[in-house]
Coordinates of C-alpha atoms in Angstrom, one line a residue:
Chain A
X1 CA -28.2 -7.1 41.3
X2 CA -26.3 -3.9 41.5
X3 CA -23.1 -6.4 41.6
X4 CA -23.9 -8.4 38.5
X5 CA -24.9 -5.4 36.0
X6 CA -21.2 -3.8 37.2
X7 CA -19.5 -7.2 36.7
X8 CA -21.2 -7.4 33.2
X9 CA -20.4 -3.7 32.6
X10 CA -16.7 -4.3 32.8
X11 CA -16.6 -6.8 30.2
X12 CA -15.3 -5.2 26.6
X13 CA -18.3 -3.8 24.1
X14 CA -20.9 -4.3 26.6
X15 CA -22.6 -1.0 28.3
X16 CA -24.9 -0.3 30.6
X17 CA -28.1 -0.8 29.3
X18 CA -26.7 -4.5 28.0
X19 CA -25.2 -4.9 30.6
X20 CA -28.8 -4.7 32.4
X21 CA -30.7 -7.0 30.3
X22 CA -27.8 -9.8 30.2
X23 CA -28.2 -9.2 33.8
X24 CA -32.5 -9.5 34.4
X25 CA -32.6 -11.8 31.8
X26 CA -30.7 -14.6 33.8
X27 CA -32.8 -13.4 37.4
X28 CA -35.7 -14.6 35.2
X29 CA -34.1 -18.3 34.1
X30 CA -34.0 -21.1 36.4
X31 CA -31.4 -21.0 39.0
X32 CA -29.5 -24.3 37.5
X33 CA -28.5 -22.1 34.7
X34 CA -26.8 -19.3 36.9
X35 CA -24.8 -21.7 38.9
X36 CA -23.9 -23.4 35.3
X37 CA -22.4 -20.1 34.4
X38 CA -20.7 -19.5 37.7
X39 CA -19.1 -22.8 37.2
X40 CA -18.1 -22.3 33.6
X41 CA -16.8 -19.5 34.8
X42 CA -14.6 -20.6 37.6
X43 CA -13.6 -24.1 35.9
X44 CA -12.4 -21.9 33.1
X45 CA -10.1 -19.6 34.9
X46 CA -8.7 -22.5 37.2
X47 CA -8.0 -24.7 34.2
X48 CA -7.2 -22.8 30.7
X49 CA -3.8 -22.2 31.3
X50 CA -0.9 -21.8 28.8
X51 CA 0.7 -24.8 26.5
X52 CA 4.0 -25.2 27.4
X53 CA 6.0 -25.1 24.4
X54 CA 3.5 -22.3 21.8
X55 CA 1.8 -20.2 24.5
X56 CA -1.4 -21.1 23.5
X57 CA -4.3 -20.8 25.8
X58 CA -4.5 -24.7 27.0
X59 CA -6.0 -26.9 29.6
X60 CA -2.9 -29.7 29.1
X61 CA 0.2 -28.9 29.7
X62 CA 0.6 -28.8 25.3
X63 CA -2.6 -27.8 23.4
X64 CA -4.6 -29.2 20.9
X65 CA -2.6 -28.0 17.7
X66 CA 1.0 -28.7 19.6
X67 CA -0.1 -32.2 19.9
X68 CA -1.8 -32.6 16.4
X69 CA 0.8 -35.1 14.6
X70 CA -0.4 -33.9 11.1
X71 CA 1.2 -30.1 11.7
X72 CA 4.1 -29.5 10.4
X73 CA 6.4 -28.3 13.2
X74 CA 9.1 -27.2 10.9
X75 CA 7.3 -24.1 10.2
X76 CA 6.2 -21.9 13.2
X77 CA 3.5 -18.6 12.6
X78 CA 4.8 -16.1 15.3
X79 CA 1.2 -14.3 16.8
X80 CA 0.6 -11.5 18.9
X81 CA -2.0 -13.6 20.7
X82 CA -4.2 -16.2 20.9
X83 CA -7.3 -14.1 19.4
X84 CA -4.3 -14.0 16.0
X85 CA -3.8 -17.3 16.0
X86 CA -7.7 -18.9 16.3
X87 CA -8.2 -16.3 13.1
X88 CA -5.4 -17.8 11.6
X89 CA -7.0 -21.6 12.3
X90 CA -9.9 -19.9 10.6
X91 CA -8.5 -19.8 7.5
X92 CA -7.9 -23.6 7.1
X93 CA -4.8 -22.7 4.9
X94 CA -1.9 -22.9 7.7
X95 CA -1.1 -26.4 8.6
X96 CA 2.0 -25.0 10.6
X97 CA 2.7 -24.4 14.4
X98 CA 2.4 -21.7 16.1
X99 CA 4.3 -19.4 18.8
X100 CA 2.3 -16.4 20.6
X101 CA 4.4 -13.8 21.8
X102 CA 2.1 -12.4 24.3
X103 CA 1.6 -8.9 23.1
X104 CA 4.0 -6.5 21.0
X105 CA 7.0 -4.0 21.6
X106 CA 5.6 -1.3 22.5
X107 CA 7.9 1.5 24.0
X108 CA 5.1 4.1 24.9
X109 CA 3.7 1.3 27.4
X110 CA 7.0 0.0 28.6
X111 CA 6.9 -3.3 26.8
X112 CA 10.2 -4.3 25.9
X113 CA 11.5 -7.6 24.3
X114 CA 11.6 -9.1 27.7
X115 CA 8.2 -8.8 28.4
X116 CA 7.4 -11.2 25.6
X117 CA 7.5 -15.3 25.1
X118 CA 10.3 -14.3 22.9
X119 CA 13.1 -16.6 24.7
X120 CA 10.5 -19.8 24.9
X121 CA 10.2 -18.9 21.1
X122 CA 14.2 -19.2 20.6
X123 CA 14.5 -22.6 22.6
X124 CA 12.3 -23.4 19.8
X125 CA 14.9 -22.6 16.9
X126 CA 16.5 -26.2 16.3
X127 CA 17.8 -25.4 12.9
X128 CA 17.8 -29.7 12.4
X129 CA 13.7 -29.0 13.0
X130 CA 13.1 -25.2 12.3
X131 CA 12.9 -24.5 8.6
X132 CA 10.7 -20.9 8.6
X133 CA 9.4 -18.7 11.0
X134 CA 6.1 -16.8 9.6
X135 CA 5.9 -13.4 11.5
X136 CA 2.2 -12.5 11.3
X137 CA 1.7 -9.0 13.7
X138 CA -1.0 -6.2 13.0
X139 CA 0.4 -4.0 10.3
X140 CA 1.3 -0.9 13.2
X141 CA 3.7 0.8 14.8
X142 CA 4.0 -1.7 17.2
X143 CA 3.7 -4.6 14.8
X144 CA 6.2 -3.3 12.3
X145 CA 8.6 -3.1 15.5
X146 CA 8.6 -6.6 16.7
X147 CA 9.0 -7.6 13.5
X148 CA 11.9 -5.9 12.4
X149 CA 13.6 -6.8 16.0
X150 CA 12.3 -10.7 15.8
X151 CA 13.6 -10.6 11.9
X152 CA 17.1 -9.4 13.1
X153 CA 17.0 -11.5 16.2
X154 CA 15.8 -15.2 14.1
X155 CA 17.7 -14.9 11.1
X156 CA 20.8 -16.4 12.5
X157 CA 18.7 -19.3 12.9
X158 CA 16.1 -19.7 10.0
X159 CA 14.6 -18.6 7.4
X160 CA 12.3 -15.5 8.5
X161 CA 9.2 -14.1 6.4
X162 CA 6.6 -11.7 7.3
X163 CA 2.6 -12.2 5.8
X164 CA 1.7 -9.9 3.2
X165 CA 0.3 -6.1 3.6
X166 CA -1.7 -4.6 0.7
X167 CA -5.3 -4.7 -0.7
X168 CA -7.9 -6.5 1.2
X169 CA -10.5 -8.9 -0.5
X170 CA -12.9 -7.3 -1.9
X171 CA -11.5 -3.8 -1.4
X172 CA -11.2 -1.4 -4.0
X173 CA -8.2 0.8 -4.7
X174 CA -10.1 3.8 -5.3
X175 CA -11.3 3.8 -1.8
X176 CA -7.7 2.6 0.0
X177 CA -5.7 4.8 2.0
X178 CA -2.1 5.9 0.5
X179 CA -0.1 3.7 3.3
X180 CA -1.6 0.8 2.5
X181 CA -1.3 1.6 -1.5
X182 CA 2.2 2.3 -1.0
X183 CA 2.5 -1.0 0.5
X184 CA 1.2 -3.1 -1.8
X185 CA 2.8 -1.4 -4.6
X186 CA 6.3 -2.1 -2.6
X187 CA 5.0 -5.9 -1.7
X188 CA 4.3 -6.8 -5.5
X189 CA 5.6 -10.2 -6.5
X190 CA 5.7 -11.7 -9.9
X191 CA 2.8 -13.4 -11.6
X192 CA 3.4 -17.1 -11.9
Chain B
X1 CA -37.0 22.6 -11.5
X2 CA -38.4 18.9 -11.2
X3 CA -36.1 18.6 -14.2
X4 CA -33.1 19.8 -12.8
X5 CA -33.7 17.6 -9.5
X6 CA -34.0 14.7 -11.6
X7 CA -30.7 15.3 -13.3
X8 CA -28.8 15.6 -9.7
X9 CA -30.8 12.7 -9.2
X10 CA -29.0 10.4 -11.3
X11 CA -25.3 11.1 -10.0
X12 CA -24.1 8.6 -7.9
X13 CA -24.3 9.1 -4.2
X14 CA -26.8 11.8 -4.5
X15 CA -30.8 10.8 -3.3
X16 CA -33.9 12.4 -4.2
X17 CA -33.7 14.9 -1.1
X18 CA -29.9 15.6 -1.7
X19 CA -30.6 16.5 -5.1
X20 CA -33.4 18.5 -4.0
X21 CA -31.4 20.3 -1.4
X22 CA -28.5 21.4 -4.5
X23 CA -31.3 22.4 -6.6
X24 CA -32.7 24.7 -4.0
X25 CA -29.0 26.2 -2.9
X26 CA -28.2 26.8 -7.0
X27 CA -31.8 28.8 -7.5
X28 CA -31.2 31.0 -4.3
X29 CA -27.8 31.8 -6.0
X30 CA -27.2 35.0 -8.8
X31 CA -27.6 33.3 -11.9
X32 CA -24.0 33.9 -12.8
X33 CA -23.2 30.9 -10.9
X34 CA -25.7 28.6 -12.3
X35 CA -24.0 29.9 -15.8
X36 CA -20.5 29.5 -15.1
X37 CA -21.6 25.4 -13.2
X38 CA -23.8 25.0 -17.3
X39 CA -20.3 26.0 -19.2
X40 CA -18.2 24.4 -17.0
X41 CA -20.3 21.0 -17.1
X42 CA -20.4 21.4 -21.2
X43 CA -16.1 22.5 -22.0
X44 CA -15.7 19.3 -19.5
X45 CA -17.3 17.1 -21.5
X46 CA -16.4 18.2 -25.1
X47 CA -12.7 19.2 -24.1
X48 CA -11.6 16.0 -21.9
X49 CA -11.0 13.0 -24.1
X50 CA -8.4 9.9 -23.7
X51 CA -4.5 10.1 -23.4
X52 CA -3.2 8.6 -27.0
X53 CA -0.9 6.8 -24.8
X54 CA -2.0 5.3 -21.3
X55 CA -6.0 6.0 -21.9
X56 CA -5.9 8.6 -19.1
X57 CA -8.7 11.8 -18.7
X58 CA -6.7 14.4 -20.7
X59 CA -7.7 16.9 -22.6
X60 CA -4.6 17.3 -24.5
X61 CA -3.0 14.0 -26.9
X62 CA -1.1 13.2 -23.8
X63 CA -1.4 13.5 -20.6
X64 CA 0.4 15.2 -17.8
X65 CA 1.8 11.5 -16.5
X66 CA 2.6 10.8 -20.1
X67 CA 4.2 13.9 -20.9
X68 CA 6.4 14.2 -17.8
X69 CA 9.8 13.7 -18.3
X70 CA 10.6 13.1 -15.0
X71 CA 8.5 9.8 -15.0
X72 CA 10.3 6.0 -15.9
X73 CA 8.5 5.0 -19.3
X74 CA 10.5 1.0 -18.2
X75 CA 7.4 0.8 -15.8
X76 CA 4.0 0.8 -16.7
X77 CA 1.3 0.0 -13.8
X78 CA -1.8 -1.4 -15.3
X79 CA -5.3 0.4 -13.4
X80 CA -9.1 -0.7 -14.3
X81 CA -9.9 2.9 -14.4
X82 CA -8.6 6.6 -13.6
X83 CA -10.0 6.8 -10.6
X84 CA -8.1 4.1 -10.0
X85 CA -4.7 5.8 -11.4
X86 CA -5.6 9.3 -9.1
X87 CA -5.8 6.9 -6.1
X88 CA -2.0 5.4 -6.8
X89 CA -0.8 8.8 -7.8
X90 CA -1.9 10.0 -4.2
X91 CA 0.2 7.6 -2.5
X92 CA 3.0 9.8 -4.3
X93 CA 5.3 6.6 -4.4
X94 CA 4.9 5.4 -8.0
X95 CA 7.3 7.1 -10.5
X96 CA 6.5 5.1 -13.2
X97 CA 4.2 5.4 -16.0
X98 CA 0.2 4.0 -16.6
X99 CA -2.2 2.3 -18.8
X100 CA -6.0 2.4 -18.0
X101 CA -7.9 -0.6 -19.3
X102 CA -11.2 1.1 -19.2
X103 CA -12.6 -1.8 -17.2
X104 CA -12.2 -5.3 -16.4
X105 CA -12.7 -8.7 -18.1
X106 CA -16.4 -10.0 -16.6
X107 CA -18.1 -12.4 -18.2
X108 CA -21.1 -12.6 -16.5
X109 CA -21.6 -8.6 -18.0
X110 CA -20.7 -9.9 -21.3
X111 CA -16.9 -8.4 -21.2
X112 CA -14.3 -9.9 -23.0
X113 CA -10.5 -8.7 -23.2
X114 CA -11.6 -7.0 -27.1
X115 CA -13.3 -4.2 -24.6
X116 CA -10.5 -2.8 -23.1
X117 CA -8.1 -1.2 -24.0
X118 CA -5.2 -4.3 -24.4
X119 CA -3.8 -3.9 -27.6
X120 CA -2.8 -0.1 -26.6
X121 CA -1.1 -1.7 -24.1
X122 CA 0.6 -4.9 -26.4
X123 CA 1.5 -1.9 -28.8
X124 CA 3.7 -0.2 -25.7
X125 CA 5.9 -3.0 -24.9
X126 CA 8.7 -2.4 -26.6
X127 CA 11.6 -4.5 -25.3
X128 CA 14.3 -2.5 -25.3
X129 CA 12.3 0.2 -23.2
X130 CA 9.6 -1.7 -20.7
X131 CA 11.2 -3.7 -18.0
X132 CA 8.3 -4.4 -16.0
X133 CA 4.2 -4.0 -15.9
X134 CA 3.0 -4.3 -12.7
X135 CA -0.8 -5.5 -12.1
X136 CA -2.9 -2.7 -10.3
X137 CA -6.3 -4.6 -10.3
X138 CA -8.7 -5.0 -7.5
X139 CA -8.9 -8.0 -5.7
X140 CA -12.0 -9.5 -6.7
X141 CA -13.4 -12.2 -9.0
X142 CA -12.9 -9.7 -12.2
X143 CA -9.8 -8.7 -11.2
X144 CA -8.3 -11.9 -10.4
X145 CA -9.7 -13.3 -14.1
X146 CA -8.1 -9.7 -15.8
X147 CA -4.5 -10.3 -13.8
X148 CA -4.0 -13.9 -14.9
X149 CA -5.6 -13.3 -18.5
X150 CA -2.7 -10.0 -18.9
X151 CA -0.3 -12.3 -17.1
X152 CA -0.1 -14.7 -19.6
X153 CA -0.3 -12.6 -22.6
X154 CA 2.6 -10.2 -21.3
X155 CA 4.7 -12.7 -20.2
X156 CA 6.7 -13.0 -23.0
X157 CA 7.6 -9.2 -23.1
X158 CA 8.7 -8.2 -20.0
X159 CA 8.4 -8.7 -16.1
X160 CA 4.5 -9.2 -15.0
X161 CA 4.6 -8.5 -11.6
X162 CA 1.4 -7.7 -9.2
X163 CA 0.1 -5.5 -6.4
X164 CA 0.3 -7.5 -2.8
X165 CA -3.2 -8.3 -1.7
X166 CA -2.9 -9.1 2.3
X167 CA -3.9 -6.9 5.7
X168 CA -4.4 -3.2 5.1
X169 CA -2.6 -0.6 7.6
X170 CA -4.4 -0.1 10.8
X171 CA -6.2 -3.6 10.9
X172 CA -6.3 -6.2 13.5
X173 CA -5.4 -9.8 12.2
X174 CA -8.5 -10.9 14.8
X175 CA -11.0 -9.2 12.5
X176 CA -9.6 -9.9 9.0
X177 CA -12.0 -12.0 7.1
X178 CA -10.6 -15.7 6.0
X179 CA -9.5 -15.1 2.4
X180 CA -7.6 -11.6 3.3
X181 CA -6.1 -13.8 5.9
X182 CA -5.2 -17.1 3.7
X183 CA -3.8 -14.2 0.9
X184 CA -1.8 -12.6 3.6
X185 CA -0.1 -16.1 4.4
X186 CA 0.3 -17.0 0.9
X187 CA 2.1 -14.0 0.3
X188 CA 4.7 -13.9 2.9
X189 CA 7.9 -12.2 2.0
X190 CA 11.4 -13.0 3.0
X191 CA 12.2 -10.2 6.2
X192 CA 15.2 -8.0 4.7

């Protein structure tokens, strides 16, 4: 018991006292549904791996949206990970492919270029094939890094954009902080 | 007392036990401070009025924006309201000038563009001194209509340009809603 409340501790945004009633709570179901879990479990770790050519999380050797003949692989949206790129899918705008990096630059943890899917992503750069690259990283220190070396790094090769920074939805200027103000005063485009 | 509760009452952000808390604190003060809080509260309201100009708090004809030389009068940045303008003016990027519409276009409350304060603005751009008015609006239903409504009516004048709307500073792309997110893609920007 001890086991399973510790196992549940360690998973991110669950504490103790969750992680106790996620753990009594399936000691009270029928056994079928623990070794369901346990199987889930394993089945998933054995067989999610990575797609080949985008990084994706996959259980093929390409994923779903790799394979899907109606994306346009001319375009490819460069994410940090796989969490960035199902938000992205959320959207229903981007009808693109995708390439996830694996993480950021970030020189205070020792991640360096090399670290990163960032040769995988190159191989990808058939300029006959390859008409944008869509850098979409978190607007930080890290993010605004790996852009600017990916930008200098890609444009050899294709055209290379960057999403937009500014106002959120719904968001009102009064209440935004000055960096982000600053940016979207900087990012303005011209009204069609 | 009950009166002077009641008015605390009605500002915004202040409940009945705030505003019974202030009253309290003022009473247990010497009455020269309830005095000097009375005057201040009356010269405020009978001494601030409108800038002739950009429709700014001032209490002179102009305001300090409008009267600074040091500001470019070939930029005016277009705000809803002046909190709107103090927010920008903290970002201490924008060296340009202001006009304050005094609100946004909302149907649904019965505002047309004859509320606000539009043909100030018309009357401003001259040619041969505006180069560009860039759209400061929030990004909302009412701000969207107010953009494309002054978008089209200023076209003709000068450069109509607009604030970026996209991912603010500090946020994860995992937790930005949809329409931030489709925004952010729309508005990509070439990498410099």
């Amino acid at each position: 018991m001890a086991r399973l409340i510790e196992q549940f501790e360690r998973l991110p945004g669950i504490g103790p006292r969750t992680a106790q009633r996620l753990a009594l709570y399936l000691l009270r179901q029928p056994e079928e549904q623990s070794q369901a879990f346990a199987e889930a479990l394993l089945a998933a770790r054995q067989q999610v791996g990575q797609c080949q050519r985008c990084g994706h999380l996959s259980a093929e050797t390409l994923c779903n949206i790799c394979l899907n003949q109606g994306r346009n692989i001319g375009l490819i949206c460069v994410v940090a990970d796989s969490r960035d790129l199902l938000a992205l899918e959320r959207t229903r705008e981007y009808k693109g492919s995708y390439h996830v990096l694996g993480g950021l630059i970030s020189p205070m943890d020792g991640i360096g270029p090399e670290a990163l899917m960032i040769q995988a992503l190159l191989k990808r750069l058939d300029p006959e094939e390859v008409k944008e690259v869509i850098l979409a990283l978190t607007p930080s220190v890290e993010g605004d890094t790996t852009s600017l070396y990916l930008g200098r790094l890609l444009k050899p090769f294709c055209q290379v954009t960057r999403i937009a920074y500014g106002l959120p939805m719904g968001s009102e200027l009064e209440y935004a902080d000055e960096v982000t103000l600053a940016r979207a005063l900087e990012g303005r485009r011209a009204m069609e």
